[in-house]
Coordinates of N, CA, C and O in Angstrom, one line a residue:
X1 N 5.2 -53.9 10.8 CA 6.3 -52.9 10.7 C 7.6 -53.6 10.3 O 8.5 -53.0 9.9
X2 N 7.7 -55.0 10.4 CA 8.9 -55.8 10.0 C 9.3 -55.7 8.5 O 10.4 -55.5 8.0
X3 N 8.1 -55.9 8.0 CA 8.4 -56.1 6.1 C 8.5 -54.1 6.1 O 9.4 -53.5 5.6
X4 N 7.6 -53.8 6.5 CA 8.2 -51.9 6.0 C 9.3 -51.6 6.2 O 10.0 -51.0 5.3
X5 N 9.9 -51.8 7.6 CA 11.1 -51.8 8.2 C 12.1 -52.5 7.3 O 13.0 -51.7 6.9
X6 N 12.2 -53.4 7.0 CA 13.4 -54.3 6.1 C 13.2 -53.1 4.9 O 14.0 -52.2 4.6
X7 N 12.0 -53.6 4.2 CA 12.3 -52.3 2.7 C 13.1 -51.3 2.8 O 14.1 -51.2 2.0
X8 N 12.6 -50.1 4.1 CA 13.1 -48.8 4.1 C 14.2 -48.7 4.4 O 14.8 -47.7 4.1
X9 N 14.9 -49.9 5.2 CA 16.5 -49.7 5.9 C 16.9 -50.6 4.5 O 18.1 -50.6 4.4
X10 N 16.4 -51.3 3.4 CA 17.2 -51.8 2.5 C 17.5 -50.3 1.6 O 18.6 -50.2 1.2
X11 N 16.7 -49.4 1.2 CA 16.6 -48.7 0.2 C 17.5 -47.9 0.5 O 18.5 -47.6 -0.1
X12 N 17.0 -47.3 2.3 CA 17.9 -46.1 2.9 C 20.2 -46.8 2.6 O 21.2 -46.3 2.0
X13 N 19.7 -47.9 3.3 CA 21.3 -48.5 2.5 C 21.9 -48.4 1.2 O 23.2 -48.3 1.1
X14 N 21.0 -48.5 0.0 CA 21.3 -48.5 -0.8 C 21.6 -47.2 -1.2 O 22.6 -47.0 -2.0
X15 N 20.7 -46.1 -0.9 CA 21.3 -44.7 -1.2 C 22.6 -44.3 -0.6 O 23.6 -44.1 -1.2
X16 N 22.4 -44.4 0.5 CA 23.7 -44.3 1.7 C 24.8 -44.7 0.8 O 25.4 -43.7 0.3
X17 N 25.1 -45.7 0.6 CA 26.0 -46.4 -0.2 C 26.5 -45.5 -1.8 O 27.5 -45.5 -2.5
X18 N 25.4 -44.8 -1.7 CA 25.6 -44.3 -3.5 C 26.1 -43.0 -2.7 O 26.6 -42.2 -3.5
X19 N 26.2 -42.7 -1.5 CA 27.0 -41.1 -1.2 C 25.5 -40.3 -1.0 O 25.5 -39.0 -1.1
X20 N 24.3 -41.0 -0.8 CA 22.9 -39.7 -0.7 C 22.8 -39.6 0.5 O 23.3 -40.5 1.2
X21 N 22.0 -38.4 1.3 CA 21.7 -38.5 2.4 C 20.1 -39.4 2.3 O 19.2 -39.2 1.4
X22 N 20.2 -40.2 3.3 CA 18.3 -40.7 3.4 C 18.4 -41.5 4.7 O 19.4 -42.0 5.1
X23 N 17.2 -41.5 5.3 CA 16.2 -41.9 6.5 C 15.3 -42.7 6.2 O 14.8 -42.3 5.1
X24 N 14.8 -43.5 6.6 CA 14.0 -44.1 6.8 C 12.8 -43.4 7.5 O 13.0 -42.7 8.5
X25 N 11.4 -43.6 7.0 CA 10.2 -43.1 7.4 C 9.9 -43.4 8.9 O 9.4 -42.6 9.7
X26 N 10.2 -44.7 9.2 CA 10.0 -45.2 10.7 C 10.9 -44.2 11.1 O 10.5 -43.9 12.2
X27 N 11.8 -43.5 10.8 CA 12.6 -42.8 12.0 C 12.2 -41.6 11.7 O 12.5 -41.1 12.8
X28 N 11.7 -40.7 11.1 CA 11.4 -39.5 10.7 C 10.0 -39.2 11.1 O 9.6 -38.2 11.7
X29 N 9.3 -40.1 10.9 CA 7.7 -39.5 10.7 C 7.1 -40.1 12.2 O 7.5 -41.1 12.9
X30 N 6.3 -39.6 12.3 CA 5.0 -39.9 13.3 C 4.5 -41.3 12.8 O 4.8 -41.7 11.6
X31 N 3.8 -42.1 13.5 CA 3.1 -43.4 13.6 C 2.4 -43.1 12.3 O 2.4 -43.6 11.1
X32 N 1.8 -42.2 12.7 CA 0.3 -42.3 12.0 C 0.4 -41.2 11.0 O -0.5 -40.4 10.8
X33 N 1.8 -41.1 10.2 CA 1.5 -40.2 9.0 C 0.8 -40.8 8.0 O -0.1 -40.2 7.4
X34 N 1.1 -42.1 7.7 CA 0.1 -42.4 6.1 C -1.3 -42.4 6.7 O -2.1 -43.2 6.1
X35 N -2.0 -41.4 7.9 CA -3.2 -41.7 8.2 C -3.4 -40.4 8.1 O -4.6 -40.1 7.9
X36 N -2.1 -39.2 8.0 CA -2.7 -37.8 7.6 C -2.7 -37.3 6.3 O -2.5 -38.1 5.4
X37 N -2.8 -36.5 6.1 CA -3.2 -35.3 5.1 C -1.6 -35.1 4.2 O -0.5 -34.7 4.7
X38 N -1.8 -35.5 3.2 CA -0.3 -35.6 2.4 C 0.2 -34.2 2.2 O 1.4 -33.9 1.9
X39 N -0.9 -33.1 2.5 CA 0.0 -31.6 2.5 C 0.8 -31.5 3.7 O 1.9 -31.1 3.6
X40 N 0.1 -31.8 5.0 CA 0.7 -31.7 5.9 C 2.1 -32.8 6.5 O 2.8 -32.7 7.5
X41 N 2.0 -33.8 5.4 CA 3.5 -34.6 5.8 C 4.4 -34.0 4.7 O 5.5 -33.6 5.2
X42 N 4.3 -33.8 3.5 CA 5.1 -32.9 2.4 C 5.4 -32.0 3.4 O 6.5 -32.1 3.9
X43 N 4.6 -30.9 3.9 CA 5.2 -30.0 4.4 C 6.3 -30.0 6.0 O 7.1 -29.1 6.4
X44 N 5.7 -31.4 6.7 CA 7.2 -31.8 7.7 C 8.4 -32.3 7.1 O 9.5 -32.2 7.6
X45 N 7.9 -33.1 5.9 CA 8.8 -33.7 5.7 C 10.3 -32.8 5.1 O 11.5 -33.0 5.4
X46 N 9.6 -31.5 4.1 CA 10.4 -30.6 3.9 C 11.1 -29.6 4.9 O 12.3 -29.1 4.8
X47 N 10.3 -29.4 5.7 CA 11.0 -28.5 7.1 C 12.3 -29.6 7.8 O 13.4 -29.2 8.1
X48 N 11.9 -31.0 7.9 CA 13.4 -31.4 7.9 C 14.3 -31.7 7.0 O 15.1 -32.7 7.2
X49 N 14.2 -30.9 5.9 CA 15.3 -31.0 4.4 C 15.5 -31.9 3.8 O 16.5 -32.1 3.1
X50 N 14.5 -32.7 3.8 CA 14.2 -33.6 3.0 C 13.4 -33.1 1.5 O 12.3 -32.7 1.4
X51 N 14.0 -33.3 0.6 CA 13.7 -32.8 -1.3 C 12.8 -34.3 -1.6 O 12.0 -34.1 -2.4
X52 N 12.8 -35.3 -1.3 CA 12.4 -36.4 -2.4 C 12.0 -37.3 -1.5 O 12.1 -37.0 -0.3
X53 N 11.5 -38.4 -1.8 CA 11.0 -39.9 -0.9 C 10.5 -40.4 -2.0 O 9.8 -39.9 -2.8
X54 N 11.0 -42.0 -1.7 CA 11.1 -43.2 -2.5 C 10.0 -44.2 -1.3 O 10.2 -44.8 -0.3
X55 N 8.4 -44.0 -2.1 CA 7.3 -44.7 -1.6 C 7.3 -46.2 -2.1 O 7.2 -46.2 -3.3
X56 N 7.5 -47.2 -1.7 CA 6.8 -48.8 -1.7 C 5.4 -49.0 -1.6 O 4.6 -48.2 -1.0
X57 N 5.2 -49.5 -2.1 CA 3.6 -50.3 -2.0 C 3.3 -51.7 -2.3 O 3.7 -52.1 -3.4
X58 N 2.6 -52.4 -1.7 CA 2.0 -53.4 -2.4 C 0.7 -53.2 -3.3 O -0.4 -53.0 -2.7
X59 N 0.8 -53.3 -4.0 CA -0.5 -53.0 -5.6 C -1.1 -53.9 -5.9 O -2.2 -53.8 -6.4
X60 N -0.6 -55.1 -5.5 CA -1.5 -55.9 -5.9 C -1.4 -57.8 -5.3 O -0.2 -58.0 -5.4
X61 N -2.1 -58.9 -4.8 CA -1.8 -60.0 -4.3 C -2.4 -60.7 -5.3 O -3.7 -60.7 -5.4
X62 N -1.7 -61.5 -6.1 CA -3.3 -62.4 -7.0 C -2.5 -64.1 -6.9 O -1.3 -64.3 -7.2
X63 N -3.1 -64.8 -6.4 CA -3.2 -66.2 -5.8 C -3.5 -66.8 -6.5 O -4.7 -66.9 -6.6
X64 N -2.2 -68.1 -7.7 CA -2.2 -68.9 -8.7 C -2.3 -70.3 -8.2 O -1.4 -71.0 -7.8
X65 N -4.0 -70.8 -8.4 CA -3.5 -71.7 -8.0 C -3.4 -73.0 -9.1 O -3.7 -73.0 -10.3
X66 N -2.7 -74.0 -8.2 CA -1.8 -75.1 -9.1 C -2.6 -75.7 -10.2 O -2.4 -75.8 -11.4
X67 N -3.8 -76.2 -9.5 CA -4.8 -76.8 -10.0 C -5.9 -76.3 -9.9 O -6.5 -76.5 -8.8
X68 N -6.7 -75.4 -10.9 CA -7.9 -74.7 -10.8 C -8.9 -75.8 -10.3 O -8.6 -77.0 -10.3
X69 N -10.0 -75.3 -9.9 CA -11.2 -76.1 -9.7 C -12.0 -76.0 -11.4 O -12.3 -74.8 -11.7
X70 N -12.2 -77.0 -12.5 CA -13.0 -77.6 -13.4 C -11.5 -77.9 -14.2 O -11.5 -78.6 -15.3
X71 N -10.2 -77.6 -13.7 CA -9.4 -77.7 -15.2 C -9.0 -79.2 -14.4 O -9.3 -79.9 -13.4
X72 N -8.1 -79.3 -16.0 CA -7.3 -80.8 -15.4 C -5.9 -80.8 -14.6 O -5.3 -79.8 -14.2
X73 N -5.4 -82.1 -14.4 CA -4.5 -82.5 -13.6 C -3.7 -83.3 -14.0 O -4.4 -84.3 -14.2
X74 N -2.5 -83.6 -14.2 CA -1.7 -84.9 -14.7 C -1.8 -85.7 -13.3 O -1.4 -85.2 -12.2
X75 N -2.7 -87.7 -13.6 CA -2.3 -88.2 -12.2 C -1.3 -89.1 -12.7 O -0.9 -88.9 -13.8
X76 N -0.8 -90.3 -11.9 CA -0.9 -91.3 -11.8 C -1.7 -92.0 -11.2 O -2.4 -91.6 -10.3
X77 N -1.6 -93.7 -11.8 CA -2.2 -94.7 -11.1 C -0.8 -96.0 -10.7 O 0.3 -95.9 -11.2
X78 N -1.0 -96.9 -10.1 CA -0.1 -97.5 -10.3 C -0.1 -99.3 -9.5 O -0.9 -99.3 -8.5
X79 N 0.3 -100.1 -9.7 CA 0.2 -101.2 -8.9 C 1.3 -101.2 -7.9 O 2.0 -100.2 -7.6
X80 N 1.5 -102.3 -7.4 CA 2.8 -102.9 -6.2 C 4.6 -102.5 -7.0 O 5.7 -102.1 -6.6
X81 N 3.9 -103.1 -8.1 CA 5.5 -102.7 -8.8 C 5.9 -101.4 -9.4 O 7.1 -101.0 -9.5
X82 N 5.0 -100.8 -9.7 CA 5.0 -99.7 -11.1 C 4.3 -98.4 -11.2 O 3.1 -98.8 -11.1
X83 N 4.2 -97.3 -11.3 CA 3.2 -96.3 -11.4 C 3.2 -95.6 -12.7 O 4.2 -95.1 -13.0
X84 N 2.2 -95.6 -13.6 CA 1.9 -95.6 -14.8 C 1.7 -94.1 -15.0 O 0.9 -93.9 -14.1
X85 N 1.9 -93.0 -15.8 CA 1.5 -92.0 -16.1 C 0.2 -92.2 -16.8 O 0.2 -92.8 -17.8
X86 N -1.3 -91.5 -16.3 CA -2.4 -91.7 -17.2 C -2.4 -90.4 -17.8 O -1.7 -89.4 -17.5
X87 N -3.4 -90.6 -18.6 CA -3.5 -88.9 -19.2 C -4.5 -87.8 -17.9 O -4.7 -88.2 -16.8
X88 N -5.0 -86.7 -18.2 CA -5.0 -85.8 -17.1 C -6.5 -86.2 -16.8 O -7.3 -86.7 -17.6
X89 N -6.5 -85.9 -15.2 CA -7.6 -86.2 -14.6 C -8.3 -84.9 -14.6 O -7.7 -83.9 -15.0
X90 N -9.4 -84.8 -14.2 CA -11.0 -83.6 -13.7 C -10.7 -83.5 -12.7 O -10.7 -84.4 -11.9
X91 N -10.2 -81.8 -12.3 CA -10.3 -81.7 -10.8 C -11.2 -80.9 -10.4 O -11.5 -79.9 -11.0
X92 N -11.9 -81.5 -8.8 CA -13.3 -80.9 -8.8 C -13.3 -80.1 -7.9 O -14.3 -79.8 -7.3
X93 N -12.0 -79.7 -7.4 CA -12.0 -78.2 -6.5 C -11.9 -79.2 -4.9 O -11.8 -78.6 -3.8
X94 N -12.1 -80.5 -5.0 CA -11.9 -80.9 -3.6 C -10.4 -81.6 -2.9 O -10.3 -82.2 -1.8
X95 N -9.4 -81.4 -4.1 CA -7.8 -81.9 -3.9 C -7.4 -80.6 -3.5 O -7.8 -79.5 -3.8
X96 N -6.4 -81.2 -2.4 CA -5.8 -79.7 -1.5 C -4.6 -79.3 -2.7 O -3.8 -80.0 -3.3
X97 N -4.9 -77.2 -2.7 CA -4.5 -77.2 -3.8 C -2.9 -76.3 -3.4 O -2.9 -75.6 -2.3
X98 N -1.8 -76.3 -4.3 CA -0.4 -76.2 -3.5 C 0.1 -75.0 -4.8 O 1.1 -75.3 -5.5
X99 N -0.9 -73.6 -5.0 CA -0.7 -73.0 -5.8 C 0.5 -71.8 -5.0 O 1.1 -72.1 -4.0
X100 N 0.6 -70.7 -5.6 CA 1.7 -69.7 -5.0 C 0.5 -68.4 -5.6 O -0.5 -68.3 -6.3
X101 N 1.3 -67.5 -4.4 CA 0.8 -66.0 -4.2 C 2.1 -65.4 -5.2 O 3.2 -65.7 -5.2
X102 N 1.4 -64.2 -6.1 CA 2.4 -63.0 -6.6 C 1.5 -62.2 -6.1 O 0.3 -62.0 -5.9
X103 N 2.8 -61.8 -6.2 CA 3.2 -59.9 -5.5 C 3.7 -59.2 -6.2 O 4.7 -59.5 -6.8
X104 N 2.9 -57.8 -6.3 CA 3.4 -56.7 -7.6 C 3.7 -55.8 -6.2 O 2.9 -55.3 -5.3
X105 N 4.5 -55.8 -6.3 CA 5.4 -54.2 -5.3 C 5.6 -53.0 -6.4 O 6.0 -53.3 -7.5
X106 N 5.3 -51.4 -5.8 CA 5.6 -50.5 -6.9 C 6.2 -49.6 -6.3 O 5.6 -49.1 -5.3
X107 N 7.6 -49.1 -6.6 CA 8.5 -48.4 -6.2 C 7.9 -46.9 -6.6 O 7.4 -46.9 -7.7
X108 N 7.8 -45.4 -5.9 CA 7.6 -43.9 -6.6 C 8.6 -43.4 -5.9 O 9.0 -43.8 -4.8
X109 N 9.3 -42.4 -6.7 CA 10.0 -41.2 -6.4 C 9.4 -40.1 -6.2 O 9.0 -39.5 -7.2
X110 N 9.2 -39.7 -5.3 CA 8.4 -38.4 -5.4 C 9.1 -36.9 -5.1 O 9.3 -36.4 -4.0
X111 N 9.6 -36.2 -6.2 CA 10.2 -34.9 -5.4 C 9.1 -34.1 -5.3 O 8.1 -34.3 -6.0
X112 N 9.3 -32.8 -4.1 CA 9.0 -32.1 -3.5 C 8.5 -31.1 -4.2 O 7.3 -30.8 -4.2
X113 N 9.9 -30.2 -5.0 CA 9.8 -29.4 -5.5 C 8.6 -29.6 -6.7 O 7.6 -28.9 -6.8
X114 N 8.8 -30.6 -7.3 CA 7.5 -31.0 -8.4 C 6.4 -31.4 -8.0 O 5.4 -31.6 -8.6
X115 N 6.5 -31.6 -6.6 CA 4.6 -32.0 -5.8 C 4.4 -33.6 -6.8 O 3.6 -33.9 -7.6
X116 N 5.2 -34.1 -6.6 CA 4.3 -35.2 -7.3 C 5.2 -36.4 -7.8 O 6.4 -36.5 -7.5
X117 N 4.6 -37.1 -8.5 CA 5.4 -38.9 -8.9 C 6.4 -38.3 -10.3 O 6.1 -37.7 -11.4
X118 N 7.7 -38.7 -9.6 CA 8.4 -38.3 -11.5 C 8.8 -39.4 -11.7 O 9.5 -39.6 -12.8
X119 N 8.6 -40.5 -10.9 CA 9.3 -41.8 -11.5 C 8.4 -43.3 -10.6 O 7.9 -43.4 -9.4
X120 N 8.4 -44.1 -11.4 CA 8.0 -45.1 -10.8 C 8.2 -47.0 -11.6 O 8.4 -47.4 -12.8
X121 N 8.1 -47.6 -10.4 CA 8.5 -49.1 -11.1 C 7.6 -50.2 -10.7 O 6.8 -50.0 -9.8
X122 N 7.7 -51.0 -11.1 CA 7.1 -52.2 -10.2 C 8.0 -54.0 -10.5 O 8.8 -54.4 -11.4
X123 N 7.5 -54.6 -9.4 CA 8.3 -55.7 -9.6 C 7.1 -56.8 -9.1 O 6.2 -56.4 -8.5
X124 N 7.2 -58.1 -9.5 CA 6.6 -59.1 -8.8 C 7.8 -60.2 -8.7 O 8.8 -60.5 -9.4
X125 N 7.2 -60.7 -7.6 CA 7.5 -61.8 -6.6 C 7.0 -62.7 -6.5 O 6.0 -62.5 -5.8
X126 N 7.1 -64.3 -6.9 CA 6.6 -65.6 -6.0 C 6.9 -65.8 -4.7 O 7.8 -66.5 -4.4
X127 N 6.3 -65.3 -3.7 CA 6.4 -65.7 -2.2 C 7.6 -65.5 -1.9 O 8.0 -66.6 -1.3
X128 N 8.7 -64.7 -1.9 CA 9.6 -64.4 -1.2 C 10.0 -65.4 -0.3 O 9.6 -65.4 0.8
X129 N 10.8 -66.2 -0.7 CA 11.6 -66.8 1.2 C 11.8 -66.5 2.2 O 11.6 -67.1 3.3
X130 N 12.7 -65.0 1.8 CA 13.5 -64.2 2.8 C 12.7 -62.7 2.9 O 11.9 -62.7 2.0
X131 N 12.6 -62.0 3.3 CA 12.1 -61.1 3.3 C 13.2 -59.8 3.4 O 13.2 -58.8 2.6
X132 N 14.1 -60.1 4.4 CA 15.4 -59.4 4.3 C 15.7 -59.4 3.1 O 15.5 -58.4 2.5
X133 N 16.1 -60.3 2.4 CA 17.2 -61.0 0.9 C 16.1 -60.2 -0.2 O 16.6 -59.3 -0.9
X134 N 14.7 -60.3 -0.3 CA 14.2 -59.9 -1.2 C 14.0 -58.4 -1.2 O 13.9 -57.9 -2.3
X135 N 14.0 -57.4 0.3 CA 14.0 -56.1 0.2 C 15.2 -55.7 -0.2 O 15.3 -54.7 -0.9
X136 N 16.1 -56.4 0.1 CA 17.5 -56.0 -0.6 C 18.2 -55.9 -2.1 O 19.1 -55.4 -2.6
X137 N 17.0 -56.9 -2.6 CA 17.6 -56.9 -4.0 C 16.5 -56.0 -4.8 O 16.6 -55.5 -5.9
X138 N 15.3 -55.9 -3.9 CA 14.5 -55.0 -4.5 C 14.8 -53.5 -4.5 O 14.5 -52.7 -5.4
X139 N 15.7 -53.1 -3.3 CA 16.2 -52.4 -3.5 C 17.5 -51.5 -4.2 O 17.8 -50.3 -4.4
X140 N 18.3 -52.9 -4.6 CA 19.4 -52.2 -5.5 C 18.4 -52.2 -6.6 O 18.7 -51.2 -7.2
X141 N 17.5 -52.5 -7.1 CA 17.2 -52.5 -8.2 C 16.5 -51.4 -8.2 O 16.7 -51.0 -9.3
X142 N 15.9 -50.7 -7.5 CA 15.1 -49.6 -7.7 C 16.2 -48.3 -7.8 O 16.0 -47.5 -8.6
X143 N 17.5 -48.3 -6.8 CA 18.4 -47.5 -6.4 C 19.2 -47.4 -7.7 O 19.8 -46.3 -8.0
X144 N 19.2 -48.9 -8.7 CA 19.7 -48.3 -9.8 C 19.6 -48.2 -11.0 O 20.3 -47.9 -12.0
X145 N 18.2 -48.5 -10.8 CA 16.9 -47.9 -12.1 C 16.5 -46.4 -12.1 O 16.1 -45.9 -13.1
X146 N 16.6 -45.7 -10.6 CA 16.7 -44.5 -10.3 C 17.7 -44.0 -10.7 O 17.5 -43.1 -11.4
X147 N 19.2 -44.3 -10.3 CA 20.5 -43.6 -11.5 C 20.2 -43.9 -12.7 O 20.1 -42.9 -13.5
X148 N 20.2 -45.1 -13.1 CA 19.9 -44.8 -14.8 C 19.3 -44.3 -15.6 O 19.7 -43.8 -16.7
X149 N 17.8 -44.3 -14.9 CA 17.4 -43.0 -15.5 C 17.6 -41.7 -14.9 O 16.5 -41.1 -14.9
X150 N 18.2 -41.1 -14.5 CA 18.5 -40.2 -14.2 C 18.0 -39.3 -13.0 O 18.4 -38.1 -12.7
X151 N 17.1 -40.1 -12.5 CA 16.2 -39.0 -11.5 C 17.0 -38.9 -10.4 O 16.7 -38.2 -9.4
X152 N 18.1 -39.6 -10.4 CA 19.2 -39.6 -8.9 C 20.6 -39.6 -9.4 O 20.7 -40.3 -10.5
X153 N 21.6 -39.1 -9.0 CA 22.9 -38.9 -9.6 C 24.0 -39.8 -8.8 O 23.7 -40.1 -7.6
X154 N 25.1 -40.2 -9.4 CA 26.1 -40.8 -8.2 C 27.2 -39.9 -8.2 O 28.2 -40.1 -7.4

């Protein structure tokens, strides 16, 4: 709930800030809504006057690593005094390998009145540092890809 938590209170801020009313799902909804029936949360969610919600997701994890197993490698070799650049070595999948994780996050808009997705985005990520810092900037950027295109007003 920490990384959902950080996203929703970055987005909810960022509307806030633009003059919108918005909540965060942790504070509105039951535990276990993404476990019910999406008629039945559209329909709480609108009895508490809520028109729209801005869904997160992660879509997708795919794990680059540095050095494939059959490709090559730039090594060195070197004596006491000197380390010589050779040309690339065969790596056989048994060097510890120090590749990075991306991350495609996908932002939807969903209004109410239209039952459905009228907008959506996505972003990727190399492994995040911060998790705070990165919900936050993922959030102005959604908050103001949503004014620009017009599906939200300031």
């Amino acid at each position: 709930a920490d990384v959902r938590e950080a996203f929703e209170n970055a987005v909810v801020g960022e509307l806030v800030g633009r003059d919108h009313v918005a909540e965060a799902s942790l504070m509105v909804l039951p535990p276990n809504a993404f476990e019910m029936d999406r008629s039945k949360v559209r329909a709480m969610v609108l009895e508490m006057g809520f028109d729209s919600a801005v869904v997160m997701a992660l879509v997708d994890r795919v794990y680059l690593p540095k050095n494939p197993p059959g490709g090559y490698s730039a090594q060195t070799f070197g004596s006491l005094y000197t380390n010589y650049p050779t040309n690339f070595g065969y790596v056989d999948g048994t060097v510890p390998d120090e590749g990075t994780t991306v991350y495609v996050l996908e932002a939807r808009y969903y209004d109410f009145a239209a039952s459905g997705v009228v907008w959506r985005t996505q972003t990727e990520t190399r492994e995040p540092k911060n998790v705070d810092s990165f919900a936050r900037e993922f959030a102005e950027r959604i908050v103001r890809r949503l004014a620009d295109d017009r599906i939200i007003t300031d």
